[in-house]
Protein backbone atom coordinates (compact mmCIF):
# COMPACT_ATOMS: atom_id res chain seq x y z
CA UNK A 1 0.00 0.00 0.00
CA UNK A 2 1.45 3.43 -0.92
CA UNK A 3 2.50 5.65 1.97
CA UNK A 4 0.04 8.42 2.78
CA UNK A 5 1.23 11.79 1.41
CA UNK A 6 1.28 14.51 4.12
CA UNK A 7 -0.63 17.70 3.21
CA UNK A 8 0.51 20.37 5.67
CA UNK A 9 -2.29 22.82 4.79
CA UNK A 10 -4.95 20.16 5.27
CA UNK A 11 -3.31 18.97 8.50
CA UNK A 12 -3.41 22.53 9.87
CA UNK A 13 -7.06 23.01 8.88
CA UNK A 14 -8.10 19.74 10.53
CA UNK A 15 -6.17 20.61 13.69
CA UNK A 16 -7.49 24.18 13.99
CA UNK A 17 -11.03 23.87 12.60
CA UNK A 18 -12.11 20.29 13.30
CA UNK A 19 -10.22 18.81 16.22
CA UNK A 20 -9.41 21.96 18.21
CA UNK A 21 -10.17 21.36 21.90
CA UNK A 22 -11.16 17.72 21.39
CA UNK A 23 -9.82 15.31 24.00
CA UNK A 24 -11.62 12.02 23.33
CA UNK A 25 -13.44 10.10 20.61
CA UNK A 26 -16.85 11.58 21.42
CA UNK A 27 -15.49 15.09 21.08
CA UNK A 28 -13.75 14.16 17.80
CA UNK A 29 -17.08 12.83 16.43
CA UNK A 30 -18.77 16.09 17.46
CA UNK A 31 -15.96 18.14 15.89
CA UNK A 32 -16.17 16.32 12.57
CA UNK A 33 -19.97 16.37 12.59
CA UNK A 34 -20.05 20.15 13.15
CA UNK A 35 -17.32 20.82 10.59
CA UNK A 36 -18.93 18.70 7.88
CA UNK A 37 -22.42 19.95 8.70
CA UNK A 38 -21.21 23.54 8.31
CA UNK A 39 -19.08 23.01 5.19
CA UNK A 40 -21.14 20.60 3.07
CA UNK A 41 -23.75 22.30 0.86
CA UNK A 42 -26.75 19.97 0.88
CA UNK A 43 -28.21 18.56 -1.24
CA UNK A 44 -25.48 17.49 -3.64
CA UNK A 45 -24.88 14.67 -6.08
CA UNK A 46 -22.25 12.04 -5.31
CA UNK A 47 -20.83 8.87 -6.81
CA UNK A 48 -20.03 5.71 -4.87
CA UNK A 49 -16.26 5.14 -4.88
CA UNK A 50 -16.17 2.20 -2.46
CA UNK A 51 -18.52 -0.72 -1.80
CA UNK A 52 -19.08 -2.30 1.60
CA UNK A 53 -21.58 -4.35 3.56
CA UNK A 54 -22.57 -1.17 5.44
CA UNK A 55 -23.89 0.48 2.28
CA UNK A 56 -26.37 -0.67 -0.39
CA UNK A 57 -24.56 1.31 -3.08
CA UNK A 58 -22.64 -0.27 -5.93
CA UNK A 59 -19.40 1.17 -7.28
CA UNK A 60 -20.14 4.06 -9.66
CA UNK A 61 -23.76 4.45 -8.58
CA UNK A 62 -24.89 8.07 -8.13
CA UNK A 63 -27.08 9.42 -5.33
CA UNK A 64 -28.31 12.70 -3.95
CA UNK A 65 -26.80 13.45 -0.54
CA UNK A 66 -29.45 15.05 1.69
CA UNK A 67 -27.70 15.69 5.00
CA UNK A 68 -25.64 14.36 7.89
CA UNK A 69 -26.75 11.40 10.00
CA UNK A 70 -27.10 11.84 13.78
CA UNK A 71 -23.78 11.70 15.69
CA UNK A 72 -24.97 8.74 17.79
CA UNK A 73 -24.95 6.55 14.69
CA UNK A 74 -21.42 7.51 13.58
CA UNK A 75 -19.26 4.83 15.16
CA UNK A 76 -16.35 4.57 12.74
CA UNK A 77 -17.22 6.87 9.85
CA UNK A 78 -19.23 10.02 9.30
CA UNK A 79 -22.47 8.99 7.64
CA UNK A 80 -24.78 10.91 5.36
CA UNK A 81 -28.38 10.41 4.35
CA UNK A 82 -28.89 9.76 0.65
CA UNK A 83 -31.86 9.40 -1.65
CA UNK A 84 -31.53 5.96 -3.21
CA UNK A 85 -33.96 3.61 -4.98
CA UNK A 86 -37.01 5.67 -4.03
CA UNK A 87 -36.16 5.91 -0.33
CA UNK A 88 -33.51 7.33 1.98
CA UNK A 89 -30.71 5.49 3.74
CA UNK A 90 -27.40 6.21 5.43
CA UNK A 91 -24.02 5.58 3.83
CA UNK A 92 -20.46 6.34 4.93
CA UNK A 93 -19.25 9.70 3.62
CA UNK A 94 -15.86 8.12 2.94
CA UNK A 95 -17.51 5.99 0.24
CA UNK A 96 -18.68 9.00 -1.78
CA UNK A 97 -17.16 11.48 -4.20
CA UNK A 98 -19.02 14.73 -4.83
CA UNK A 99 -20.14 15.46 -8.39
CA UNK A 100 -19.97 19.11 -9.51
CA UNK A 101 -19.97 20.31 -5.89
CA UNK A 102 -18.84 23.72 -4.69
CA UNK A 103 -15.24 24.20 -3.54
CA UNK A 104 -16.12 24.18 0.17
CA UNK A 105 -18.03 20.89 -0.11
CA UNK A 106 -15.24 19.25 -2.12
CA UNK A 107 -12.64 20.40 0.42
CA UNK A 108 -14.63 19.12 3.41
CA UNK A 109 -15.16 15.68 1.83
CA UNK A 110 -11.46 15.54 0.94
CA UNK A 111 -10.51 16.57 4.50
CA UNK A 112 -12.54 13.69 5.95
CA UNK A 113 -11.16 11.15 3.49
CA UNK A 114 -7.60 12.43 4.05
CA UNK A 115 -7.99 12.08 7.82
CA UNK A 116 -9.15 8.48 7.44
CA UNK A 117 -6.37 7.71 4.93
CA UNK A 118 -3.90 8.98 7.55
CA UNK A 119 -4.90 6.02 9.71
CA UNK A 120 -7.22 7.92 12.03
CA UNK A 121 -10.47 6.43 13.29
CA UNK A 122 -13.31 7.64 15.47
PDB file of C-alpha atoms in Angstrom:
ATOM      1  CA  UNK A   1       0.000   0.000   0.000  1.00  0.00           C
ATOM      2  CA  UNK A   2       1.448   3.427  -0.916  1.00  0.00           C
ATOM      3  CA  UNK A   3       2.499   5.647   1.967  1.00  0.00           C
ATOM      4  CA  UNK A   4       0.040   8.423   2.778  1.00  0.00           C
ATOM      5  CA  UNK A   5       1.232  11.792   1.414  1.00  0.00           C
ATOM      6  CA  UNK A   6       1.281  14.506   4.119  1.00  0.00           C
ATOM      7  CA  UNK A   7      -0.625  17.698   3.213  1.00  0.00           C
ATOM      8  CA  UNK A   8       0.513  20.373   5.671  1.00  0.00           C
ATOM      9  CA  UNK A   9      -2.285  22.823   4.788  1.00  0.00           C
ATOM     10  CA  UNK A  10      -4.950  20.162   5.273  1.00  0.00           C
ATOM     11  CA  UNK A  11      -3.309  18.968   8.503  1.00  0.00           C
ATOM     12  CA  UNK A  12      -3.407  22.533   9.866  1.00  0.00           C
ATOM     13  CA  UNK A  13      -7.065  23.014   8.880  1.00  0.00           C
ATOM     14  CA  UNK A  14      -8.098  19.745  10.535  1.00  0.00           C
ATOM     15  CA  UNK A  15      -6.170  20.614  13.691  1.00  0.00           C
ATOM     16  CA  UNK A  16      -7.492  24.185  13.989  1.00  0.00           C
ATOM     17  CA  UNK A  17     -11.031  23.867  12.599  1.00  0.00           C
ATOM     18  CA  UNK A  18     -12.107  20.287  13.300  1.00  0.00           C
ATOM     19  CA  UNK A  19     -10.221  18.810  16.224  1.00  0.00           C
ATOM     20  CA  UNK A  20      -9.412  21.957  18.207  1.00  0.00           C
ATOM     21  CA  UNK A  21     -10.172  21.357  21.903  1.00  0.00           C
ATOM     22  CA  UNK A  22     -11.165  17.716  21.387  1.00  0.00           C
ATOM     23  CA  UNK A  23      -9.822  15.311  24.005  1.00  0.00           C
ATOM     24  CA  UNK A  24     -11.619  12.019  23.327  1.00  0.00           C
ATOM     25  CA  UNK A  25     -13.437  10.095  20.613  1.00  0.00           C
ATOM     26  CA  UNK A  26     -16.855  11.579  21.423  1.00  0.00           C
ATOM     27  CA  UNK A  27     -15.487  15.094  21.079  1.00  0.00           C
ATOM     28  CA  UNK A  28     -13.751  14.156  17.796  1.00  0.00           C
ATOM     29  CA  UNK A  29     -17.076  12.832  16.430  1.00  0.00           C
ATOM     30  CA  UNK A  30     -18.767  16.093  17.455  1.00  0.00           C
ATOM     31  CA  UNK A  31     -15.955  18.138  15.889  1.00  0.00           C
ATOM     32  CA  UNK A  32     -16.174  16.317  12.574  1.00  0.00           C
ATOM     33  CA  UNK A  33     -19.972  16.373  12.593  1.00  0.00           C
ATOM     34  CA  UNK A  34     -20.049  20.149  13.151  1.00  0.00           C
ATOM     35  CA  UNK A  35     -17.319  20.818  10.589  1.00  0.00           C
ATOM     36  CA  UNK A  36     -18.928  18.698   7.876  1.00  0.00           C
ATOM     37  CA  UNK A  37     -22.423  19.950   8.701  1.00  0.00           C
ATOM     38  CA  UNK A  38     -21.206  23.542   8.309  1.00  0.00           C
ATOM     39  CA  UNK A  39     -19.079  23.006   5.192  1.00  0.00           C
ATOM     40  CA  UNK A  40     -21.140  20.598   3.071  1.00  0.00           C
ATOM     41  CA  UNK A  41     -23.747  22.296   0.865  1.00  0.00           C
ATOM     42  CA  UNK A  42     -26.752  19.974   0.880  1.00  0.00           C
ATOM     43  CA  UNK A  43     -28.214  18.559  -1.236  1.00  0.00           C
ATOM     44  CA  UNK A  44     -25.483  17.493  -3.638  1.00  0.00           C
ATOM     45  CA  UNK A  45     -24.880  14.674  -6.077  1.00  0.00           C
ATOM     46  CA  UNK A  46     -22.246  12.043  -5.315  1.00  0.00           C
ATOM     47  CA  UNK A  47     -20.833   8.868  -6.815  1.00  0.00           C
ATOM     48  CA  UNK A  48     -20.033   5.705  -4.873  1.00  0.00           C
ATOM     49  CA  UNK A  49     -16.261   5.141  -4.884  1.00  0.00           C
ATOM     50  CA  UNK A  50     -16.170   2.202  -2.457  1.00  0.00           C
ATOM     51  CA  UNK A  51     -18.518  -0.717  -1.799  1.00  0.00           C
ATOM     52  CA  UNK A  52     -19.077  -2.297   1.602  1.00  0.00           C
ATOM     53  CA  UNK A  53     -21.581  -4.351   3.562  1.00  0.00           C
ATOM     54  CA  UNK A  54     -22.574  -1.167   5.436  1.00  0.00           C
ATOM     55  CA  UNK A  55     -23.890   0.480   2.280  1.00  0.00           C
ATOM     56  CA  UNK A  56     -26.373  -0.673  -0.386  1.00  0.00           C
ATOM     57  CA  UNK A  57     -24.555   1.315  -3.085  1.00  0.00           C
ATOM     58  CA  UNK A  58     -22.639  -0.273  -5.932  1.00  0.00           C
ATOM     59  CA  UNK A  59     -19.398   1.175  -7.279  1.00  0.00           C
ATOM     60  CA  UNK A  60     -20.139   4.063  -9.662  1.00  0.00           C
ATOM     61  CA  UNK A  61     -23.763   4.446  -8.581  1.00  0.00           C
ATOM     62  CA  UNK A  62     -24.886   8.067  -8.127  1.00  0.00           C
ATOM     63  CA  UNK A  63     -27.076   9.419  -5.332  1.00  0.00           C
ATOM     64  CA  UNK A  64     -28.314  12.704  -3.953  1.00  0.00           C
ATOM     65  CA  UNK A  65     -26.801  13.453  -0.538  1.00  0.00           C
ATOM     66  CA  UNK A  66     -29.451  15.054   1.689  1.00  0.00           C
ATOM     67  CA  UNK A  67     -27.702  15.691   5.003  1.00  0.00           C
ATOM     68  CA  UNK A  68     -25.643  14.362   7.892  1.00  0.00           C
ATOM     69  CA  UNK A  69     -26.752  11.395  10.002  1.00  0.00           C
ATOM     70  CA  UNK A  70     -27.102  11.841  13.785  1.00  0.00           C
ATOM     71  CA  UNK A  71     -23.778  11.705  15.692  1.00  0.00           C
ATOM     72  CA  UNK A  72     -24.969   8.742  17.785  1.00  0.00           C
ATOM     73  CA  UNK A  73     -24.954   6.548  14.688  1.00  0.00           C
ATOM     74  CA  UNK A  74     -21.423   7.510  13.583  1.00  0.00           C
ATOM     75  CA  UNK A  75     -19.264   4.832  15.156  1.00  0.00           C
ATOM     76  CA  UNK A  76     -16.352   4.567  12.742  1.00  0.00           C
ATOM     77  CA  UNK A  77     -17.217   6.875   9.849  1.00  0.00           C
ATOM     78  CA  UNK A  78     -19.230  10.020   9.302  1.00  0.00           C
ATOM     79  CA  UNK A  79     -22.473   8.993   7.645  1.00  0.00           C
ATOM     80  CA  UNK A  80     -24.782  10.913   5.357  1.00  0.00           C
ATOM     81  CA  UNK A  81     -28.380  10.408   4.352  1.00  0.00           C
ATOM     82  CA  UNK A  82     -28.885   9.764   0.652  1.00  0.00           C
ATOM     83  CA  UNK A  83     -31.858   9.403  -1.655  1.00  0.00           C
ATOM     84  CA  UNK A  84     -31.529   5.961  -3.208  1.00  0.00           C
ATOM     85  CA  UNK A  85     -33.957   3.605  -4.985  1.00  0.00           C
ATOM     86  CA  UNK A  86     -37.005   5.671  -4.027  1.00  0.00           C
ATOM     87  CA  UNK A  87     -36.163   5.910  -0.327  1.00  0.00           C
ATOM     88  CA  UNK A  88     -33.508   7.326   1.982  1.00  0.00           C
ATOM     89  CA  UNK A  89     -30.713   5.487   3.744  1.00  0.00           C
ATOM     90  CA  UNK A  90     -27.403   6.207   5.430  1.00  0.00           C
ATOM     91  CA  UNK A  91     -24.025   5.576   3.834  1.00  0.00           C
ATOM     92  CA  UNK A  92     -20.457   6.344   4.928  1.00  0.00           C
ATOM     93  CA  UNK A  93     -19.251   9.696   3.619  1.00  0.00           C
ATOM     94  CA  UNK A  94     -15.857   8.121   2.941  1.00  0.00           C
ATOM     95  CA  UNK A  95     -17.513   5.992   0.236  1.00  0.00           C
ATOM     96  CA  UNK A  96     -18.683   9.004  -1.780  1.00  0.00           C
ATOM     97  CA  UNK A  97     -17.165  11.479  -4.198  1.00  0.00           C
ATOM     98  CA  UNK A  98     -19.017  14.734  -4.834  1.00  0.00           C
ATOM     99  CA  UNK A  99     -20.135  15.463  -8.392  1.00  0.00           C
ATOM    100  CA  UNK A 100     -19.974  19.115  -9.510  1.00  0.00           C
ATOM    101  CA  UNK A 101     -19.969  20.314  -5.889  1.00  0.00           C
ATOM    102  CA  UNK A 102     -18.837  23.722  -4.687  1.00  0.00           C
ATOM    103  CA  UNK A 103     -15.237  24.197  -3.539  1.00  0.00           C
ATOM    104  CA  UNK A 104     -16.116  24.176   0.171  1.00  0.00           C
ATOM    105  CA  UNK A 105     -18.026  20.892  -0.108  1.00  0.00           C
ATOM    106  CA  UNK A 106     -15.238  19.248  -2.122  1.00  0.00           C
ATOM    107  CA  UNK A 107     -12.640  20.404   0.418  1.00  0.00           C
ATOM    108  CA  UNK A 108     -14.627  19.117   3.410  1.00  0.00           C
ATOM    109  CA  UNK A 109     -15.155  15.684   1.833  1.00  0.00           C
ATOM    110  CA  UNK A 110     -11.461  15.540   0.940  1.00  0.00           C
ATOM    111  CA  UNK A 111     -10.507  16.573   4.498  1.00  0.00           C
ATOM    112  CA  UNK A 112     -12.541  13.688   5.952  1.00  0.00           C
ATOM    113  CA  UNK A 113     -11.163  11.153   3.486  1.00  0.00           C
ATOM    114  CA  UNK A 114      -7.604  12.430   4.054  1.00  0.00           C
ATOM    115  CA  UNK A 115      -7.991  12.082   7.825  1.00  0.00           C
ATOM    116  CA  UNK A 116      -9.152   8.476   7.444  1.00  0.00           C
ATOM    117  CA  UNK A 117      -6.375   7.710   4.930  1.00  0.00           C
ATOM    118  CA  UNK A 118      -3.900   8.982   7.549  1.00  0.00           C
ATOM    119  CA  UNK A 119      -4.896   6.016   9.713  1.00  0.00           C
ATOM    120  CA  UNK A 120      -7.225   7.925  12.028  1.00  0.00           C
ATOM    121  CA  UNK A 121     -10.472   6.428  13.287  1.00  0.00           C
ATOM    122  CA  UNK A 122     -13.313   7.643  15.465  1.00  0.00           C
TER     123      UNK A 122
END
